[in-house]
């Protein structure tokens, strides 16, 4: 084998180890957090994206290192059991990526580092201890939720406004992780059924009208004299309006986000609903793995819908554009 071929083989092995197609699902966490906090992405947001990418890839390398014995039986083609990547190299990469991620978080500021530290701890705890316990899916959901809060903390220093979005993203992640626990064995339709129920719940929440859909008319917008008392029996003057009309809520002009949110939510549901349904009807390993892959890909339109729901529809479209890129990469490297 030529040196160029060996180098290409090593690069492909690392791309499989790090699951590069899944990497496109990472920036949207941070962007959704920033949008939920009511801020535009800035330099600190980009540093948070770097943190998120490093910690995510650290988790991928550590995952295969921890599962190398299990993969030797169930997935011998994976980079570690096949011998294409040495276990020591994978563990070293996990440590180096974790250190790099925390370093970037420190540069983004103390609030970002305050979130990044428990995020890194959750990633390591999941891969080394919690993955095969009942707490595994909840730990993975917490990691995604913290990743979204990282974007809010880095951009504004506040995380409370982003908690609802973090809960929604964490719920989807919990469902996908629950399904993934049976992807090598299959035969358990209850997990994809729960994923289907979670998808329906999230779709309903995302498409529920927000309180800002109608706003009461402010005093400044009310014509002069509209609320002034009139003597009994007199008619309103031409410049006034009846009291009931003055106090009635008026629809605000349609915002771009009002149209974008339903479209992105529909894309999210369409991405994952059918594979989940197929896995419910036939819980074979191939169909279960396909459902897991769809659940991972669906994170991009879900993140975009969360961003649009916060009013940042331009950033939402940028986030959604990452989806086709991930689909192209998934044709070359497995996403799971």
CSV table of N, CA and C in Angstrom, one decimal, residues 39-162:
chain,number,residue,atom,x,y,z
A,39,UNK,N,-29.7,37.3,22.4
A,39,UNK,CA,-28.5,38.0,21.9
A,39,UNK,C,-28.1,37.5,20.6
A,40,UNK,N,-27.4,38.3,19.8
A,40,UNK,CA,-26.8,37.9,18.6
A,40,UNK,C,-25.5,37.2,18.8
A,41,UNK,N,-25.2,36.2,17.9
A,41,UNK,CA,-23.9,35.6,18.1
A,41,UNK,C,-22.7,36.5,18.0
A,42,UNK,N,-21.7,36.3,18.8
A,42,UNK,CA,-20.5,37.2,18.7
A,42,UNK,C,-19.3,36.4,18.9
A,43,UNK,N,-18.2,37.0,19.3
A,43,UNK,CA,-16.9,36.3,19.4
A,43,UNK,C,-17.0,35.3,20.5
A,44,UNK,N,-17.6,35.6,21.6
A,44,UNK,CA,-17.7,34.6,22.7
A,44,UNK,C,-18.6,33.4,22.3
A,45,UNK,N,-19.6,33.7,21.4
A,45,UNK,CA,-20.4,32.6,20.9
A,45,UNK,C,-19.6,31.6,20.1
A,46,UNK,N,-18.7,32.2,19.2
A,46,UNK,CA,-17.8,31.3,18.4
A,46,UNK,C,-16.9,30.5,19.3
A,47,UNK,N,-16.4,31.1,20.4
A,47,UNK,CA,-15.5,30.3,21.3
A,47,UNK,C,-16.3,29.2,21.9
A,48,UNK,N,-17.6,29.5,22.2
A,48,UNK,CA,-18.4,28.4,22.8
A,48,UNK,C,-18.7,27.3,21.8
A,49,UNK,N,-18.9,27.7,20.5
A,49,UNK,CA,-19.0,26.6,19.5
A,49,UNK,C,-17.8,25.8,19.5
A,50,UNK,N,-16.6,26.4,19.5
A,50,UNK,CA,-15.3,25.6,19.6
A,50,UNK,C,-15.3,24.7,20.8
A,51,UNK,N,-15.7,25.2,21.9
A,51,UNK,CA,-15.8,24.4,23.1
A,51,UNK,C,-16.7,23.2,22.9
A,52,UNK,N,-17.9,23.4,22.4
A,52,UNK,CA,-18.8,22.4,22.1
A,52,UNK,C,-18.3,21.3,21.2
A,53,UNK,N,-17.7,21.8,20.1
A,53,UNK,CA,-17.1,20.8,19.1
A,53,UNK,C,-16.1,19.9,19.8
A,54,UNK,N,-15.2,20.6,20.6
A,54,UNK,CA,-14.1,19.8,21.2
A,54,UNK,C,-14.6,18.8,22.2
A,55,UNK,N,-15.6,19.2,23.0
A,55,UNK,CA,-16.1,18.3,24.0
A,55,UNK,C,-16.9,17.2,23.4
A,56,UNK,N,-17.6,17.5,22.3
A,56,UNK,CA,-18.4,16.5,21.6
A,56,UNK,C,-17.5,15.4,21.0
A,57,UNK,N,-16.4,15.8,20.4
A,57,UNK,CA,-15.5,14.9,19.8
A,57,UNK,C,-14.7,14.1,20.8
A,58,UNK,N,-14.5,14.8,21.9
A,58,UNK,CA,-13.8,14.0,23.1
A,58,UNK,C,-14.7,12.9,23.5
A,59,UNK,N,-16.0,13.2,23.5
A,59,UNK,CA,-17.0,12.1,23.9
A,59,UNK,C,-17.0,11.0,22.9
A,60,UNK,N,-16.9,11.3,21.6
A,60,UNK,CA,-16.9,10.3,20.6
A,60,UNK,C,-15.7,9.4,20.7
A,61,UNK,N,-14.5,9.9,20.9
A,61,UNK,CA,-13.3,9.1,21.1
A,61,UNK,C,-13.4,8.3,22.4
A,62,UNK,N,-13.8,8.9,23.4
A,62,UNK,CA,-13.9,8.2,24.7
A,62,UNK,C,-14.9,7.1,24.7
A,63,UNK,N,-16.0,7.3,23.9
A,63,UNK,CA,-17.1,6.3,23.8
A,63,UNK,C,-16.5,5.0,23.2
A,64,UNK,N,-15.8,5.2,22.1
A,64,UNK,CA,-15.3,4.0,21.5
A,64,UNK,C,-14.2,3.3,22.3
A,65,UNK,N,-13.4,4.1,23.0
A,65,UNK,CA,-12.4,3.6,23.9
A,65,UNK,C,-13.0,2.7,25.0
A,66,UNK,N,-14.1,3.2,25.6
A,66,UNK,CA,-14.8,2.5,26.7
A,66,UNK,C,-15.5,1.3,26.2
A,67,UNK,N,-16.0,1.3,24.9
A,67,UNK,CA,-16.8,0.2,24.3
A,67,UNK,C,-16.0,-0.7,23.5
A,68,UNK,N,-14.6,-0.6,23.5
A,68,UNK,CA,-13.8,-1.4,22.6
A,68,UNK,C,-14.0,-2.9,22.7
A,69,UNK,N,-14.2,-3.4,23.9
A,69,UNK,CA,-14.5,-4.8,24.0
A,69,UNK,C,-15.9,-5.2,23.5
A,70,UNK,N,-16.9,-4.4,23.8
A,70,UNK,CA,-18.2,-4.7,23.3
A,70,UNK,C,-18.3,-4.6,21.8
A,71,UNK,N,-17.6,-3.6,21.2
A,71,UNK,CA,-17.6,-3.4,19.8
A,71,UNK,C,-16.8,-4.5,19.1
A,72,UNK,N,-15.9,-5.2,19.7
A,72,UNK,CA,-15.2,-6.3,19.1
A,72,UNK,C,-16.1,-7.4,18.8
A,73,UNK,N,-17.2,-7.5,19.5
A,73,UNK,CA,-18.2,-8.5,19.3
A,73,UNK,C,-19.4,-8.0,18.4
A,74,UNK,N,-19.9,-6.9,18.7
A,74,UNK,CA,-21.1,-6.4,18.0
A,74,UNK,C,-20.7,-5.6,16.7
A,75,UNK,N,-19.6,-4.8,16.8
A,75,UNK,CA,-19.2,-4.0,15.6
A,75,UNK,C,-17.7,-4.1,15.4
A,76,UNK,N,-17.3,-5.2,14.9
A,76,UNK,CA,-15.8,-5.4,14.8
A,76,UNK,C,-15.2,-4.5,13.7
A,77,UNK,N,-16.0,-3.9,12.8
A,77,UNK,CA,-15.5,-3.0,11.8
A,77,UNK,C,-15.2,-1.6,12.3
A,78,UNK,N,-15.5,-1.3,13.6
A,78,UNK,CA,-15.2,0.0,14.1
A,78,UNK,C,-13.7,0.2,14.2
A,79,UNK,N,-13.2,1.4,14.2
A,79,UNK,CA,-11.8,1.7,14.1
A,79,UNK,C,-10.9,1.0,15.2
A,80,UNK,N,-11.4,1.0,16.5
A,80,UNK,CA,-10.6,0.4,17.5
A,80,UNK,C,-10.5,-1.2,17.4
A,81,UNK,N,-11.7,-1.9,17.4
A,81,UNK,CA,-11.5,-3.3,17.3
A,81,UNK,C,-10.9,-3.8,16.0
A,82,UNK,N,-11.0,-3.0,14.9
A,82,UNK,CA,-10.4,-3.4,13.7
A,82,UNK,C,-8.9,-3.1,13.6
A,83,UNK,N,-8.4,-2.4,14.6
A,83,UNK,CA,-7.0,-2.1,14.7
A,83,UNK,C,-6.5,-0.9,13.9
A,84,UNK,N,-7.5,-0.2,13.3
A,84,UNK,CA,-7.1,1.0,12.5
A,84,UNK,C,-6.7,2.2,13.4
A,85,UNK,N,-7.2,2.2,14.6
A,85,UNK,CA,-6.8,3.3,15.6
A,85,UNK,C,-6.5,2.5,16.9
A,86,UNK,N,-5.4,2.9,17.5
A,86,UNK,CA,-5.0,2.3,18.7
A,86,UNK,C,-5.8,2.9,19.9
A,87,UNK,N,-6.2,2.0,20.8
A,87,UNK,CA,-6.9,2.5,22.0
A,87,UNK,C,-6.2,3.6,22.7
A,88,UNK,N,-4.9,3.6,22.9
A,88,UNK,CA,-4.2,4.6,23.6
A,88,UNK,C,-4.3,5.9,22.8
A,89,UNK,N,-4.3,5.9,21.5
A,89,UNK,CA,-4.5,7.1,20.7
A,89,UNK,C,-5.9,7.7,20.9
A,90,UNK,N,-6.9,6.9,21.0
A,90,UNK,CA,-8.2,7.4,21.2
A,90,UNK,C,-8.4,8.0,22.5
A,91,UNK,N,-7.8,7.4,23.6
A,91,UNK,CA,-7.9,7.9,24.9
A,91,UNK,C,-7.1,9.3,25.0
A,92,UNK,N,-6.0,9.3,24.4
A,92,UNK,CA,-5.2,10.6,24.4
A,92,UNK,C,-5.9,11.7,23.7
A,93,UNK,N,-6.6,11.3,22.6
A,93,UNK,CA,-7.4,12.3,21.8
A,93,UNK,C,-8.5,12.9,22.7
A,94,UNK,N,-9.2,12.0,23.4
A,94,UNK,CA,-10.3,12.4,24.3
A,94,UNK,C,-9.8,13.4,25.3
A,95,UNK,N,-8.7,13.1,25.9
A,95,UNK,CA,-8.1,14.0,27.0
A,95,UNK,C,-7.7,15.3,26.4
A,96,UNK,N,-7.0,15.3,25.2
A,96,UNK,CA,-6.6,16.5,24.6
A,96,UNK,C,-7.7,17.4,24.1
A,97,UNK,N,-8.8,16.8,23.6
A,97,UNK,CA,-9.9,17.5,23.1
A,97,UNK,C,-10.7,18.1,24.3
A,98,UNK,N,-10.7,17.4,25.4
A,98,UNK,CA,-11.4,18.0,26.6
A,98,UNK,C,-10.6,19.2,27.1
A,99,UNK,N,-9.3,19.1,27.2
A,99,UNK,CA,-8.5,20.2,27.6
A,99,UNK,C,-8.7,21.4,26.7
A,100,UNK,N,-8.7,21.1,25.4
A,100,UNK,CA,-8.8,22.2,24.4
A,100,UNK,C,-10.2,22.9,24.6
A,101,UNK,N,-11.2,22.1,24.8
A,101,UNK,CA,-12.6,22.7,25.0
A,101,UNK,C,-12.7,23.5,26.2
A,102,UNK,N,-12.1,23.1,27.3
A,102,UNK,CA,-12.2,23.9,28.5
A,102,UNK,C,-11.3,25.2,28.4
A,103,UNK,N,-10.2,25.1,27.6
A,103,UNK,CA,-9.4,26.2,27.4
A,103,UNK,C,-10.2,27.3,26.6
A,104,UNK,N,-10.9,26.9,25.6
A,104,UNK,CA,-11.7,27.8,24.8
A,104,UNK,C,-12.8,28.4,25.6
A,105,UNK,N,-13.4,27.6,26.5
A,105,UNK,CA,-14.5,28.1,27.4
A,105,UNK,C,-13.9,29.2,28.3
A,106,UNK,N,-12.7,28.9,28.8
A,106,UNK,CA,-12.1,29.9,29.7
A,106,UNK,C,-11.9,31.3,29.0
A,107,UNK,N,-11.5,31.2,27.7
A,107,UNK,CA,-11.4,32.4,26.9
A,107,UNK,C,-12.7,33.1,26.7
A,108,UNK,N,-13.8,32.3,26.7
A,108,UNK,CA,-15.1,32.9,26.5
A,108,UNK,C,-15.7,33.6,27.7
A,109,UNK,N,-15.0,33.4,28.9
A,109,UNK,CA,-15.5,34.0,30.1
A,109,UNK,C,-15.8,33.0,31.2
A,110,UNK,N,-15.9,33.6,32.4
A,110,UNK,CA,-16.2,32.7,33.5
A,110,UNK,C,-17.6,32.0,33.4
A,111,UNK,N,-18.6,32.7,33.0
A,111,UNK,CA,-19.9,32.0,32.9
A,111,UNK,C,-19.9,30.8,31.9
A,112,UNK,N,-19.2,31.0,30.8
A,112,UNK,CA,-19.0,29.9,29.9
A,112,UNK,C,-18.3,28.7,30.5
A,113,UNK,N,-17.2,29.0,31.2
A,113,UNK,CA,-16.4,27.9,31.9
A,113,UNK,C,-17.2,27.3,33.0
A,114,UNK,N,-18.1,28.0,33.7
A,114,UNK,CA,-18.9,27.5,34.7
A,114,UNK,C,-19.9,26.4,34.2
A,115,UNK,N,-20.3,26.6,32.9
A,115,UNK,CA,-21.2,25.6,32.3
A,115,UNK,C,-20.3,24.5,31.6
A,116,UNK,N,-19.2,24.8,31.1
A,116,UNK,CA,-18.4,23.9,30.3
A,116,UNK,C,-17.8,22.8,31.3
A,117,UNK,N,-17.5,23.1,32.5
A,117,UNK,CA,-16.9,22.1,33.4
A,117,UNK,C,-17.9,21.0,33.7
A,118,UNK,N,-19.1,21.3,34.1
A,118,UNK,CA,-20.1,20.2,34.3
A,118,UNK,C,-20.4,19.5,33.0
A,119,UNK,N,-20.4,20.2,31.9
A,119,UNK,CA,-20.6,19.5,30.6
A,119,UNK,C,-19.6,18.5,30.4
A,120,UNK,N,-18.3,18.9,30.5
A,120,UNK,CA,-17.2,17.9,30.3
A,120,UNK,C,-17.3,16.7,31.3
A,121,UNK,N,-17.6,17.0,32.6
A,121,UNK,CA,-17.8,16.0,33.6
A,121,UNK,C,-18.9,15.0,33.2
A,122,UNK,N,-20.0,15.6,32.6
A,122,UNK,CA,-21.1,14.7,32.2
A,122,UNK,C,-20.7,13.8,31.1
A,123,UNK,N,-20.0,14.3,30.1
A,123,UNK,CA,-19.5,13.5,29.0
A,123,UNK,C,-18.7,12.4,29.5
A,124,UNK,N,-17.7,12.6,30.3
A,124,UNK,CA,-16.8,11.6,30.8
A,124,UNK,C,-17.6,10.6,31.7
A,125,UNK,N,-18.5,11.1,32.5
A,125,UNK,CA,-19.3,10.2,33.4
A,125,UNK,C,-20.2,9.3,32.6
A,126,UNK,N,-20.7,9.8,31.5
A,126,UNK,CA,-21.6,9.0,30.7
A,126,UNK,C,-20.8,7.9,30.0
A,127,UNK,N,-19.7,8.2,29.4
A,127,UNK,CA,-18.9,7.2,28.6
A,127,UNK,C,-18.3,6.2,29.6
A,128,UNK,N,-17.8,6.6,30.7
A,128,UNK,CA,-17.1,5.7,31.6
A,128,UNK,C,-17.9,4.9,32.6
A,129,UNK,N,-19.1,5.5,33.0
A,129,UNK,CA,-19.9,4.9,34.1
A,129,UNK,C,-21.3,4.7,33.8
A,130,UNK,N,-22.0,5.7,33.2
A,130,UNK,CA,-23.4,5.8,33.2
A,130,UNK,C,-24.1,5.2,32.0
A,131,UNK,N,-23.3,5.0,30.9
A,131,UNK,CA,-23.9,4.6,29.6
A,131,UNK,C,-24.8,3.4,29.7
A,132,UNK,N,-24.4,2.4,30.4
A,132,UNK,CA,-25.1,1.1,30.5
A,132,UNK,C,-26.0,1.0,31.7
A,133,UNK,N,-26.3,2.1,32.3
A,133,UNK,CA,-27.1,2.1,33.5
A,133,UNK,C,-28.4,2.8,33.1
A,134,UNK,N,-29.5,2.7,34.0
A,134,UNK,CA,-30.7,3.4,33.7
A,134,UNK,C,-30.6,4.9,33.6
A,135,UNK,N,-29.5,5.5,34.2
A,135,UNK,CA,-29.3,6.9,34.1
A,135,UNK,C,-28.6,7.4,32.8
A,136,UNK,N,-28.3,6.4,32.0
A,136,UNK,CA,-27.5,6.8,30.8
A,136,UNK,C,-28.3,7.8,29.9
A,137,UNK,N,-29.5,7.5,29.4
A,137,UNK,CA,-30.2,8.5,28.6
A,137,UNK,C,-30.4,9.8,29.2
A,138,UNK,N,-30.7,9.9,30.5
A,138,UNK,CA,-30.8,11.2,31.2
A,138,UNK,C,-29.5,11.9,31.2
A,139,UNK,N,-28.4,11.2,31.4
A,139,UNK,CA,-27.1,11.9,31.3
A,139,UNK,C,-26.8,12.5,30.0
A,140,UNK,N,-27.1,11.8,28.9
A,140,UNK,CA,-26.9,12.3,27.6
A,140,UNK,C,-27.8,13.5,27.3
A,141,UNK,N,-29.1,13.4,27.7
A,141,UNK,CA,-30.0,14.5,27.6
A,141,UNK,C,-29.5,15.7,28.3
A,142,UNK,N,-28.9,15.5,29.5
A,142,UNK,CA,-28.4,16.6,30.3
A,142,UNK,C,-27.2,17.3,29.6
A,143,UNK,N,-26.4,16.4,29.0
A,143,UNK,CA,-25.2,17.0,28.3
A,143,UNK,C,-25.6,17.9,27.1
A,144,UNK,N,-26.6,17.5,26.4
A,144,UNK,CA,-27.1,18.4,25.3
A,144,UNK,C,-27.7,19.6,25.8
A,145,UNK,N,-28.5,19.5,26.9
A,145,UNK,CA,-29.1,20.7,27.5
A,145,UNK,C,-28.0,21.7,28.0
A,146,UNK,N,-27.0,21.1,28.6
A,146,UNK,CA,-25.9,22.0,29.1
A,146,UNK,C,-25.1,22.6,27.9
A,147,UNK,N,-25.1,21.9,26.8
A,147,UNK,CA,-24.4,22.5,25.6
A,147,UNK,C,-25.2,23.7,25.1
A,148,UNK,N,-26.5,23.6,25.2
A,148,UNK,CA,-27.3,24.8,24.8
A,148,UNK,C,-27.1,25.9,25.8
A,149,UNK,N,-27.1,25.6,27.0
A,149,UNK,CA,-26.9,26.6,28.1
A,149,UNK,C,-25.5,27.3,27.9
A,150,UNK,N,-24.6,26.5,27.4
A,150,UNK,CA,-23.2,27.1,27.2
A,150,UNK,C,-23.3,28.3,26.2
A,151,UNK,N,-24.1,28.2,25.2
A,151,UNK,CA,-24.3,29.3,24.3
A,151,UNK,C,-24.8,30.5,24.9
A,152,UNK,N,-25.8,30.3,25.8
A,152,UNK,CA,-26.4,31.5,26.5
A,152,UNK,C,-25.4,32.1,27.5
A,153,UNK,N,-24.7,31.2,28.2
A,153,UNK,CA,-23.7,31.7,29.2
A,153,UNK,C,-22.6,32.5,28.5
A,154,UNK,N,-22.1,31.9,27.5
A,154,UNK,CA,-21.0,32.6,26.8
A,154,UNK,C,-21.4,33.9,26.2
A,155,UNK,N,-22.6,34.0,25.6
A,155,UNK,CA,-23.0,35.2,24.9
A,155,UNK,C,-23.5,36.3,25.8
A,156,UNK,N,-24.2,35.9,26.8
A,156,UNK,CA,-24.8,37.0,27.7
A,156,UNK,C,-24.4,36.8,29.2
A,157,UNK,N,-23.9,35.7,29.6
A,157,UNK,CA,-23.6,35.5,31.0
A,157,UNK,C,-24.8,35.0,31.8
A,158,UNK,N,-25.9,34.8,31.1
A,158,UNK,CA,-27.1,34.3,31.8
A,158,UNK,C,-27.6,33.0,31.1
A,159,UNK,N,-28.2,32.1,31.9
A,159,UNK,CA,-28.7,30.9,31.4
A,159,UNK,C,-30.2,30.7,31.6
A,160,UNK,N,-30.7,31.4,32.5
A,160,UNK,CA,-32.2,31.2,32.9
A,160,UNK,C,-33.1,31.4,31.6
A,161,UNK,N,-32.9,32.4,30.8
A,161,UNK,CA,-33.8,32.5,29.6
A,161,UNK,C,-33.7,31.3,28.7
A,162,UNK,N,-32.6,30.5,28.7
A,162,UNK,CA,-32.5,29.4,27.8
A,162,UNK,C,-32.9,28.1,28.4
